[in-house]
Coordinates of C-alpha atoms and ligand atoms in Angstrom, one line a residue:
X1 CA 23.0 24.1 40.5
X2 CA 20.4 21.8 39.2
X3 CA 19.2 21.6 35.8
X4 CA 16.0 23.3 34.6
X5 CA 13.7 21.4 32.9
X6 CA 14.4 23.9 29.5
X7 CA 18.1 22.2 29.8
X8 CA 17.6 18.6 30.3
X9 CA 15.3 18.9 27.2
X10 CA 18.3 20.7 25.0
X11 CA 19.9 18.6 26.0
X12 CA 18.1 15.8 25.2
X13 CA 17.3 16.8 21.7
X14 CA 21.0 17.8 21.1
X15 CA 21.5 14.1 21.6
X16 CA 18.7 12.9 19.4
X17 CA 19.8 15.6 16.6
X18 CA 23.5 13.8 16.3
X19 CA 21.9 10.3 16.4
X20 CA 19.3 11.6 13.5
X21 CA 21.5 13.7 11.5
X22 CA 24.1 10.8 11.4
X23 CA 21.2 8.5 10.5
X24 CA 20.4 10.5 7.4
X25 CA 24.1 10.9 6.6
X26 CA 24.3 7.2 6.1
X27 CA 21.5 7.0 3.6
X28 CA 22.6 8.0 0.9
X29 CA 21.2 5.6 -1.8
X30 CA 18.3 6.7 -4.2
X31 CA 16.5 3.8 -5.7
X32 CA 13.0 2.1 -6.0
X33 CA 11.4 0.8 -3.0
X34 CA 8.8 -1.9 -2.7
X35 CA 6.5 -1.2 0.7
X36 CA 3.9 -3.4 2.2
X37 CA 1.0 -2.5 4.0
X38 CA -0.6 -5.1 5.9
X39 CA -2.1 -6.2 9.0
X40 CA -5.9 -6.2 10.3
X41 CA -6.2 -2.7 11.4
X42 CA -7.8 -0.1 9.2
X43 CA -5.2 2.4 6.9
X44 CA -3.7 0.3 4.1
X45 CA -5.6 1.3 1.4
X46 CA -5.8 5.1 2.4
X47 CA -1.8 5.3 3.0
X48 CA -1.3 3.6 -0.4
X49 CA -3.2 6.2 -2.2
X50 CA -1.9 9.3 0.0
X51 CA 1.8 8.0 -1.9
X52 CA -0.3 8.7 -5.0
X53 CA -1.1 11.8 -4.6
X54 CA 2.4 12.4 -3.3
X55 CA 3.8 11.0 -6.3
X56 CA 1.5 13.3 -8.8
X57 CA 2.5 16.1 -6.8
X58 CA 5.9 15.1 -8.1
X59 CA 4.9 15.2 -11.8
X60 CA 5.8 11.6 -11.5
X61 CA 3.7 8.7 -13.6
X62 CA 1.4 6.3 -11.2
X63 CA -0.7 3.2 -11.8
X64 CA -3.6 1.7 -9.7
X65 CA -4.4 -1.9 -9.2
X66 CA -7.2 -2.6 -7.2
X67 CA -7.4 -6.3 -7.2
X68 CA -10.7 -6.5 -5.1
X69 CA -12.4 -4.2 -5.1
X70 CA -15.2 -3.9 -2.4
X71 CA -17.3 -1.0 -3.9
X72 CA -17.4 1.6 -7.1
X73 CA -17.9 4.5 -5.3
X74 CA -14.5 5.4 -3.2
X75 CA -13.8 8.9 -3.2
X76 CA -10.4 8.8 -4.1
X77 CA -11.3 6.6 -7.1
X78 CA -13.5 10.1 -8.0
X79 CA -10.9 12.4 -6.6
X80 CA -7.6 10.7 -8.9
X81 CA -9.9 10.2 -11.7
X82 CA -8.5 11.7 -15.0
X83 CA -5.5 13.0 -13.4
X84 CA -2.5 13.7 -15.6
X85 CA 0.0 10.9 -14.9
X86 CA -2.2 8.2 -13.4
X87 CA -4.1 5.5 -14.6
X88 CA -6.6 3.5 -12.4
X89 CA -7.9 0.0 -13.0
X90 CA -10.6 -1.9 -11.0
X91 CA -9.2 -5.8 -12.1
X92 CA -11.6 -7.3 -8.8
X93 CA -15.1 -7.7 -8.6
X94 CA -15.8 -7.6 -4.6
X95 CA -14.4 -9.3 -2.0
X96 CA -14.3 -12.9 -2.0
X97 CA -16.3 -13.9 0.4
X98 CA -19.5 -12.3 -2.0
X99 CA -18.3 -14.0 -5.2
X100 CA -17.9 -17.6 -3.5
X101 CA -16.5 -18.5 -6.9
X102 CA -13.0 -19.5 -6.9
X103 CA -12.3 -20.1 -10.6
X104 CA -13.8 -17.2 -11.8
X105 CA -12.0 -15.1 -9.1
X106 CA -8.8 -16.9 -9.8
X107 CA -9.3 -16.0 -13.7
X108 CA -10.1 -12.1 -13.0
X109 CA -7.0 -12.1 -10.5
X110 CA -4.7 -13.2 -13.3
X111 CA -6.2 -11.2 -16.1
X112 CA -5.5 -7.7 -13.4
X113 CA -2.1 -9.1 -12.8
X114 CA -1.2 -9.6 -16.2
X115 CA -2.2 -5.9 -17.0
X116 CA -0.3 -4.9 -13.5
X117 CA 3.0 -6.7 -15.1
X118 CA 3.2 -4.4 -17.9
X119 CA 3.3 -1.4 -15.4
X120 CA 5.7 -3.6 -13.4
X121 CA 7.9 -3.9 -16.4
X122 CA 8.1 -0.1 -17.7
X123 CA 11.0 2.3 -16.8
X124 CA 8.7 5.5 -17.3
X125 CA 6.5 4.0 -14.6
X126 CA 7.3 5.9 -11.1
X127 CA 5.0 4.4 -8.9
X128 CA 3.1 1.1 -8.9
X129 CA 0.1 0.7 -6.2
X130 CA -1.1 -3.0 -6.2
X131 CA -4.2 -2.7 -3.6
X132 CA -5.2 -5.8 -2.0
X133 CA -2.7 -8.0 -3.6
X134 CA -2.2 -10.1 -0.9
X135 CA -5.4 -12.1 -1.1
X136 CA -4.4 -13.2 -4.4
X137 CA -0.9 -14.8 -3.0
X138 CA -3.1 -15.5 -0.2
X139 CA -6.0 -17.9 -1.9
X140 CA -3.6 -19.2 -4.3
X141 CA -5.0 -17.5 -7.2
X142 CA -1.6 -16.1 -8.7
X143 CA 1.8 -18.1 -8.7
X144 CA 3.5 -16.1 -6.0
X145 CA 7.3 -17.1 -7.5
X146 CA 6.0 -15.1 -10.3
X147 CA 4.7 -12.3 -8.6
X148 CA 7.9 -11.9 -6.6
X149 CA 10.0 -12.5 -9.5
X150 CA 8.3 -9.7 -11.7
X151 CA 8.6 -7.6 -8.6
X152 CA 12.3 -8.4 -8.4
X153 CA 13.3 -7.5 -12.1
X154 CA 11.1 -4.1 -12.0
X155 CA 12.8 -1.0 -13.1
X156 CA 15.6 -0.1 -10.6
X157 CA 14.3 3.4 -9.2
X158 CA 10.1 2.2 -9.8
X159 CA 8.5 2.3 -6.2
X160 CA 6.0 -0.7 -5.7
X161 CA 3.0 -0.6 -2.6
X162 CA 1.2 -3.6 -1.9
X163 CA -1.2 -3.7 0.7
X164 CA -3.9 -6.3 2.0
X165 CA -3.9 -8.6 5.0
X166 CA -2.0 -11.2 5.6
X167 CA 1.2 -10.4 3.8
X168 CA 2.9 -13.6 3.1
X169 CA 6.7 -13.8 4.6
X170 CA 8.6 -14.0 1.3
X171 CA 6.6 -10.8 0.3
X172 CA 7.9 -9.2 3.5
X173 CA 11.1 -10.3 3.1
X174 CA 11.5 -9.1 -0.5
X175 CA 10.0 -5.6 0.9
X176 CA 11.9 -2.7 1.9
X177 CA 9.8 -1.2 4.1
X178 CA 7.0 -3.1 5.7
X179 CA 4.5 -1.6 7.9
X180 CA 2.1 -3.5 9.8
X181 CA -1.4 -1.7 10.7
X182 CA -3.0 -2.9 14.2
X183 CA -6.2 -3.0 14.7
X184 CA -7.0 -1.4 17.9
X185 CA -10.9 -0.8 17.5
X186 CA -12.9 0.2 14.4
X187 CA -16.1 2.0 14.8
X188 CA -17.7 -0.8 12.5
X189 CA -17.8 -3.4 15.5
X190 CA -19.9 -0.4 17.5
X191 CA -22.4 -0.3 14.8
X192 CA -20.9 2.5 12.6
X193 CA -21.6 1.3 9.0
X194 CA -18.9 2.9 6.2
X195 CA -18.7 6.3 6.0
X196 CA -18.1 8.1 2.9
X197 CA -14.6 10.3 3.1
X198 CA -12.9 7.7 5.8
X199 CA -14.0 4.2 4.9
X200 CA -14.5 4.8 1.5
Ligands
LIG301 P1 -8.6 1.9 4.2 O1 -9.0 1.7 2.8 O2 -9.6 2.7 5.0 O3 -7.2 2.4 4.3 P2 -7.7 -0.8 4.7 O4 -7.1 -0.8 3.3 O5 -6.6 -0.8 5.8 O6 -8.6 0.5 4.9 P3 -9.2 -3.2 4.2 O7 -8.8 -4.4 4.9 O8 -8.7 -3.1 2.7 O9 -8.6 -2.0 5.0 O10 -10.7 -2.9 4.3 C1 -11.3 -1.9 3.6 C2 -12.6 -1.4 4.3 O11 -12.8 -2.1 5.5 C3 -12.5 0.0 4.8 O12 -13.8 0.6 4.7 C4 -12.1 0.0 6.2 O13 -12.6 1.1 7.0 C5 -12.8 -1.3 6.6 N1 -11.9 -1.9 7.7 C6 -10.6 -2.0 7.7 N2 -10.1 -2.6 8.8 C7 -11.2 -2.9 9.5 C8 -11.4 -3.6 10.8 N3 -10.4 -4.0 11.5 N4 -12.7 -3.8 11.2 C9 -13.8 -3.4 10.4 N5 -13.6 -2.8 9.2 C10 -12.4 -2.5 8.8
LIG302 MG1 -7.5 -1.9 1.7

């Protein structure tokens, strides 16, 4: 007799259920992971700071780096703000197509990642979020061997996200988990300026 549809897909699953449950078996290692969010579709930011509010959920200890920072009035800036466990620094000034001003850019980039390095080096530190990082490796403004180095030598079980276009290969290949966000459309190239609650 034929199989009905119900049994082919028992079937099917019963098969997916070994190859997953043997996939999880072999992971077995708990440790810090450093994740990178880039690519030109929209979601980098926004996936970065759902791991925040993951991480407080967890009781664990969080830090924000926004390294440029397109506007002061995000929501989740408002939402996080004063939250037990996290601190939140704005170490940009705008993107850098609005400052036009290399050196002084270059200055503010290194003063933000000075202050991230601290966070980078502390054990009690769960989760660092470096937002936008990648222009700075990007334009030149930070010695990337340093930047990869002090994300090398973090704390064993510290998580690290970086997002931002462009993620240069050595970051990727450092990375753990690397996830690359296509852009498909945006409602912005049909004439839909930022809305509050999805673009900012
Ligand atoms: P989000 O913060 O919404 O997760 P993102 O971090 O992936 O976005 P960025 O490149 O940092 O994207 O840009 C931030 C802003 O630009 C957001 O308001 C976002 O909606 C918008 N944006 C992102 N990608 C695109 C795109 N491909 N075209 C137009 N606007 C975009
Ligand atoms: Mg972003």
């Amino acid at each position: 007799m034929a199989e009905t549809p119900d049994q082919r897909h028992a079937q099917r699953m019963a098969r997916k259920k070994t190859v997953v449950d043997g996939a999880i078996k072999r992971a077995t290692e708990d440790r810090g992971v450093l994740l990178v969010l880039t690519g030109n579709g929209k979601g980098k930011s926004s996936s970065a700071f759902g791991m925040v509010a993951r991480a407080l959920g967890h009781g664990m200890q969080v830090r924000v780096y926004q390294f440029i920072k397109g506007r002061r009035d995000t929501g989740e800036e408002a939402f996080f703000d004063g939250h037990a466990g996290l601190s939140w620094e704005v170490c940009g000034e705008g993107f850098t197509w609005e400052t036009q001003d290399r050196a002084r850019d270059a200055e503010v980039a290194a003063r933000g990642w000075q202050r991230a390095g601290i966070a980078l080096a502390d054990p009690t530190i769960d989760l660092v979020v470096l937002d936008e990082l990648t222009y700075l490796l990007q334009y030149g403004y930070l010695d990337a061997t340093a930047v990869y180095a002090a994300l090398a030598a973090r704390p064993p079980l510290q998580h690290v996200v970086v997002t931002g276009r462009a993620a240069p290969t050595a970051l990727t290949e450092l990375a753990d988990t690397v996830s690359e966000v296509r852009d498909v459309k945006h409602a912005f190239r049909a004439g839909v300026r930022a809305q509050a609650g999805v673009d900012l």
